[in-house]
C-alpha positions as a LaTeX table, in Angstrom:
\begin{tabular}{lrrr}
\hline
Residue & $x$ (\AA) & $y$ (\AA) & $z$ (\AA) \\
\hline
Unk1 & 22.27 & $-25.73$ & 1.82 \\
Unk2 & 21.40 & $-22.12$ & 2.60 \\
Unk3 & 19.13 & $-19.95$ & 0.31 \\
Unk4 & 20.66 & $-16.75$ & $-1.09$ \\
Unk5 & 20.10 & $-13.40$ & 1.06 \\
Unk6 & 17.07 & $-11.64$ & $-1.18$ \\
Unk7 & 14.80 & $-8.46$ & $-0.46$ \\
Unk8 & 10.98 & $-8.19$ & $-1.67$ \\
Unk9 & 12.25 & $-6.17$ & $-3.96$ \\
Unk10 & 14.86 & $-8.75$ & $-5.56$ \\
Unk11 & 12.52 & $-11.61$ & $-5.25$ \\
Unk12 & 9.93 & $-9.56$ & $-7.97$ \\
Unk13 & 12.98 & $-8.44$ & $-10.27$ \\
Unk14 & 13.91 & $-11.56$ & $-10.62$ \\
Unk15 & 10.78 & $-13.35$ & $-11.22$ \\
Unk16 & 9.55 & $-10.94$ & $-13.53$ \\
Unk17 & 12.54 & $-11.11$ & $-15.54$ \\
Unk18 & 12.38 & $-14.49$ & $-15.78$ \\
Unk19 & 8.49 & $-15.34$ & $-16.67$ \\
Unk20 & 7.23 & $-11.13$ & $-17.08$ \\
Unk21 & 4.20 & $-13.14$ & $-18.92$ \\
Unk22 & 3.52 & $-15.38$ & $-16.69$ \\
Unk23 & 0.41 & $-15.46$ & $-14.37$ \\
Unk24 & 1.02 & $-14.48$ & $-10.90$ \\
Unk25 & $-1.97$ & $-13.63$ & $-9.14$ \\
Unk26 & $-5.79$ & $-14.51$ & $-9.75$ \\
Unk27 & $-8.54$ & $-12.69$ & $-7.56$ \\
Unk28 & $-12.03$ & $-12.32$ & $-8.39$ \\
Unk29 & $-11.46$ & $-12.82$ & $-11.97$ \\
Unk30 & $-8.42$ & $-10.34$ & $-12.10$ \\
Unk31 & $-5.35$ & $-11.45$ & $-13.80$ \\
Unk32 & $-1.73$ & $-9.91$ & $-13.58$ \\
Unk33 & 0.79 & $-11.23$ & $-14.51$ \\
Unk34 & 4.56 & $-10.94$ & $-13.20$ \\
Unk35 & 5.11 & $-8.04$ & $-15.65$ \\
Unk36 & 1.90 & $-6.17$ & $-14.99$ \\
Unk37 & 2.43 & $-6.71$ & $-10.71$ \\
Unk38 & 5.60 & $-5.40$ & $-11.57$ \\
Unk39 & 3.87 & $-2.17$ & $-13.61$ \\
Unk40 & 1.50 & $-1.61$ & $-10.84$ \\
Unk41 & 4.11 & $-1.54$ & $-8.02$ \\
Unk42 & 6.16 & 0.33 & $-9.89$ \\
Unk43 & 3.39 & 3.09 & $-9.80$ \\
Unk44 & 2.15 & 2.95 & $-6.33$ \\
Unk45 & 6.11 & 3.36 & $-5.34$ \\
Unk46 & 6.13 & 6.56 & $-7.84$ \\
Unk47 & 2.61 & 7.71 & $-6.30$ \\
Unk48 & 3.86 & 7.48 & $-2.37$ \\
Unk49 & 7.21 & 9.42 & $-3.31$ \\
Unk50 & 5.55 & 11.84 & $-5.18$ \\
Unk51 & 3.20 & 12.48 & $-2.04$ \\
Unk52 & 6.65 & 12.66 & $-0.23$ \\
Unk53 & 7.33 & 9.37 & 1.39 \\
Unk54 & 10.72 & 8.37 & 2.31 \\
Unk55 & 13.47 & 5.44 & 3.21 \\
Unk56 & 11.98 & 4.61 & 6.85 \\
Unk57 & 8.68 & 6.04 & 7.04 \\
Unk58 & 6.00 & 3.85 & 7.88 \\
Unk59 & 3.06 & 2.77 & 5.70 \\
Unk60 & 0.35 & 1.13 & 7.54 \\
Unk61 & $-2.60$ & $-0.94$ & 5.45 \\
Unk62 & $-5.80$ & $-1.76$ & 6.51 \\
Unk63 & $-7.06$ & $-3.89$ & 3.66 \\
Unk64 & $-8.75$ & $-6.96$ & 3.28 \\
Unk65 & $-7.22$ & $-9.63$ & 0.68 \\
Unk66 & $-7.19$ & $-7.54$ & $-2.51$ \\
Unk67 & $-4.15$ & $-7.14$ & $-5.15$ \\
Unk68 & $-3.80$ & $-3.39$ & $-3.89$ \\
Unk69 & $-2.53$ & $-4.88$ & $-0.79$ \\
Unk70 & 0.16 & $-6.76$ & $-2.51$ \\
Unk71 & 0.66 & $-4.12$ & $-4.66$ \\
Unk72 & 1.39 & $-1.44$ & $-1.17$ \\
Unk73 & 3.50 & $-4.07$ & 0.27 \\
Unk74 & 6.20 & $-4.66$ & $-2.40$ \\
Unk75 & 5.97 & $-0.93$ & $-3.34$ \\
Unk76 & 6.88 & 0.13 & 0.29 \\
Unk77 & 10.00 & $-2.30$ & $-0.02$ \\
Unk78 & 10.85 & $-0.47$ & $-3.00$ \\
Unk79 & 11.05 & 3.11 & $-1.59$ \\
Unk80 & 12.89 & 1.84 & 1.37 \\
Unk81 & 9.66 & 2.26 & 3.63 \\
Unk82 & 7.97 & 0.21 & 5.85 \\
Unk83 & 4.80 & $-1.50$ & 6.29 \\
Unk84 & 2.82 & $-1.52$ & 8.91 \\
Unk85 & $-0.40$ & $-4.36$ & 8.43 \\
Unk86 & $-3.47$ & $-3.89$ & 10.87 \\
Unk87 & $-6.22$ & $-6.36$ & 11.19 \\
Unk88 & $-9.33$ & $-5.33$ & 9.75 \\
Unk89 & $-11.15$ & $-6.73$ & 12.56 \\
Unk90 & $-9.68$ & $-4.46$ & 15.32 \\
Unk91 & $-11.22$ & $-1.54$ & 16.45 \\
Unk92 & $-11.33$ & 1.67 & 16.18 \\
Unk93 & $-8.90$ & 1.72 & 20.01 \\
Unk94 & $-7.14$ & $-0.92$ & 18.47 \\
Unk95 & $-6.50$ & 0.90 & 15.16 \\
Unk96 & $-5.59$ & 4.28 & 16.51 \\
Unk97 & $-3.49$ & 2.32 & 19.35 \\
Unk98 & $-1.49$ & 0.92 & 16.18 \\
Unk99 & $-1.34$ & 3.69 & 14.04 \\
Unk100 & $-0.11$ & 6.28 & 17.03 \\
Unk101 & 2.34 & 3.93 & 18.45 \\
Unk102 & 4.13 & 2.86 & 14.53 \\
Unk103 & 3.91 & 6.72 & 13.96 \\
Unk104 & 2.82 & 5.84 & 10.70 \\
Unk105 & 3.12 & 8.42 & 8.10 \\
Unk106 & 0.22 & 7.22 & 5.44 \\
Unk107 & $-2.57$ & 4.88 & 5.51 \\
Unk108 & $-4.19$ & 2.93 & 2.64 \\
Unk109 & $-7.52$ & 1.48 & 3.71 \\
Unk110 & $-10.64$ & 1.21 & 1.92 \\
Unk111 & $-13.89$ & 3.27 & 2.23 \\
Unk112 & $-15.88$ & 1.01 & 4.32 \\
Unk113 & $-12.94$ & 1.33 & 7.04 \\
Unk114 & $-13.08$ & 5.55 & 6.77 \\
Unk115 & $-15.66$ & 6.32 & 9.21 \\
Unk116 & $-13.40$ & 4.54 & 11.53 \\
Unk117 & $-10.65$ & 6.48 & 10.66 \\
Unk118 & $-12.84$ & 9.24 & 11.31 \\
Unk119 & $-13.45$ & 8.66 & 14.76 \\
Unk120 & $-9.93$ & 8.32 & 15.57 \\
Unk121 & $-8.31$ & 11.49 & 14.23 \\
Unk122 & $-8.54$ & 13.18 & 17.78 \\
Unk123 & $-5.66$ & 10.93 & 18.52 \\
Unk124 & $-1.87$ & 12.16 & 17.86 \\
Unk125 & $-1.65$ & 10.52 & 15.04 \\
Unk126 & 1.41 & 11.49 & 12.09 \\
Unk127 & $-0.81$ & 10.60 & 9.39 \\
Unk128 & $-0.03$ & 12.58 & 6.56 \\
Unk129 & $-2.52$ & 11.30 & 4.00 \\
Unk130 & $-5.23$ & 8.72 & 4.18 \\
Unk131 & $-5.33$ & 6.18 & 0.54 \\
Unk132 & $-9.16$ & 5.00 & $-0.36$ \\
Unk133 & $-9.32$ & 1.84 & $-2.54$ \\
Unk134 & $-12.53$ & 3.18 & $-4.26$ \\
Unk135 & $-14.98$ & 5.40 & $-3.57$ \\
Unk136 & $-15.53$ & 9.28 & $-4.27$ \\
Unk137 & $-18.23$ & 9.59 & $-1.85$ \\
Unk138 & $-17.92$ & 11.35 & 1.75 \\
Unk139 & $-13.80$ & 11.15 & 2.17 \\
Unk140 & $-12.45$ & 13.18 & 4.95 \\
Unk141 & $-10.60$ & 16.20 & 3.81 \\
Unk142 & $-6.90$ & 15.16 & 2.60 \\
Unk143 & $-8.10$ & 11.54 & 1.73 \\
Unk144 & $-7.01$ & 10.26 & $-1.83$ \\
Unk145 & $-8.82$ & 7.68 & $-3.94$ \\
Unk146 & $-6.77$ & 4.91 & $-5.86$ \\
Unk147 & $-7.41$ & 6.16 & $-8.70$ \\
Unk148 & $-6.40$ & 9.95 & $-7.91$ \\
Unk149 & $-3.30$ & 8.25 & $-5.91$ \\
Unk150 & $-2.07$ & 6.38 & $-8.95$ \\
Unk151 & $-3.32$ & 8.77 & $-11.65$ \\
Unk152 & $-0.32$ & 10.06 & $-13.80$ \\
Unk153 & 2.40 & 7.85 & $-11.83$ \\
Unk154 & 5.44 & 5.81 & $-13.71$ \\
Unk155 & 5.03 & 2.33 & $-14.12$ \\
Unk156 & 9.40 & 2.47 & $-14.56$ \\
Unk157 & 11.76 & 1.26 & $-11.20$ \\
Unk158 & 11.71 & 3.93 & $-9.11$ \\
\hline
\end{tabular}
């Protein structure tokens, strides 16, 4: 018995058409259920093509376990993109090393992780736009929080 050929994007379709009110994930005391996952994926897929993201450009994420996460992931496999994870406990080397060599176009990360970033932008990197999870504090020019990177977006299929 085989199982039946299915993208990210599929998998969440389905299972949100079948139980949209049904819990899905649990962190911290945050609830969503499949619908609302659905909802916020939906907008962070809006908020990367309306910042010009494409079929095939690379998305790299360096997050710890959070919902956003989950959130970027099946949002890139919407739009077509791809994901690139890095390991929050590399280092700075280890980050740029990744980040040049998947010529990744955007980064979501969160603020602790930005003075990092920081000391890596003398390397070619393509980086177009750095994501912050929270945080309006000191952001290097060009760097988006969540909440200005999701503000306005679509929670509709892309």
């Amino acid at each position: 018995m085989s199982a039946p050929a299915m993208t990210l994007r599929d998998l969440l379709r389905e299972r949100a058409g079948k139980g949209r009110d049904k819990p899905l994930i649990l962190f911290h005391g945050r609830a969503f259920t499949y619908g609302e996952f659905q909802r916020e994926v939906n907008r962070v897929a809006h908020s990367f093509l309306r910042l010009g993201a494409k079929r095939g450009d690379k998305i790299a994420l360096l997050l710890p376990n959070c919902p956003e996460f989950l959130f970027t992931v099946f949002a890139v496999a919407e739009i077509g993109a791809l994901f690139v994870p890095i390991n929050t406990a590399f280092t700075a080397a280890e980050v740029g090393y990744v980040l040049e060599h998947s010529e990744s176009s955007f980064l979501v990360t969160t603020p602790n992780f930005l003075p990092l970033v920081a000391a890596i932008r003398e390397r070619r990197l393509r980086l177009r736009r750095v994501i912050a999870l929270a945080g309006d504090g000191d952001r290097e020019p060009g760097c988006l929080s969540w909440d200005e990177f999701v503000f306005g977006a679509s929670s509709e299929t892309p």
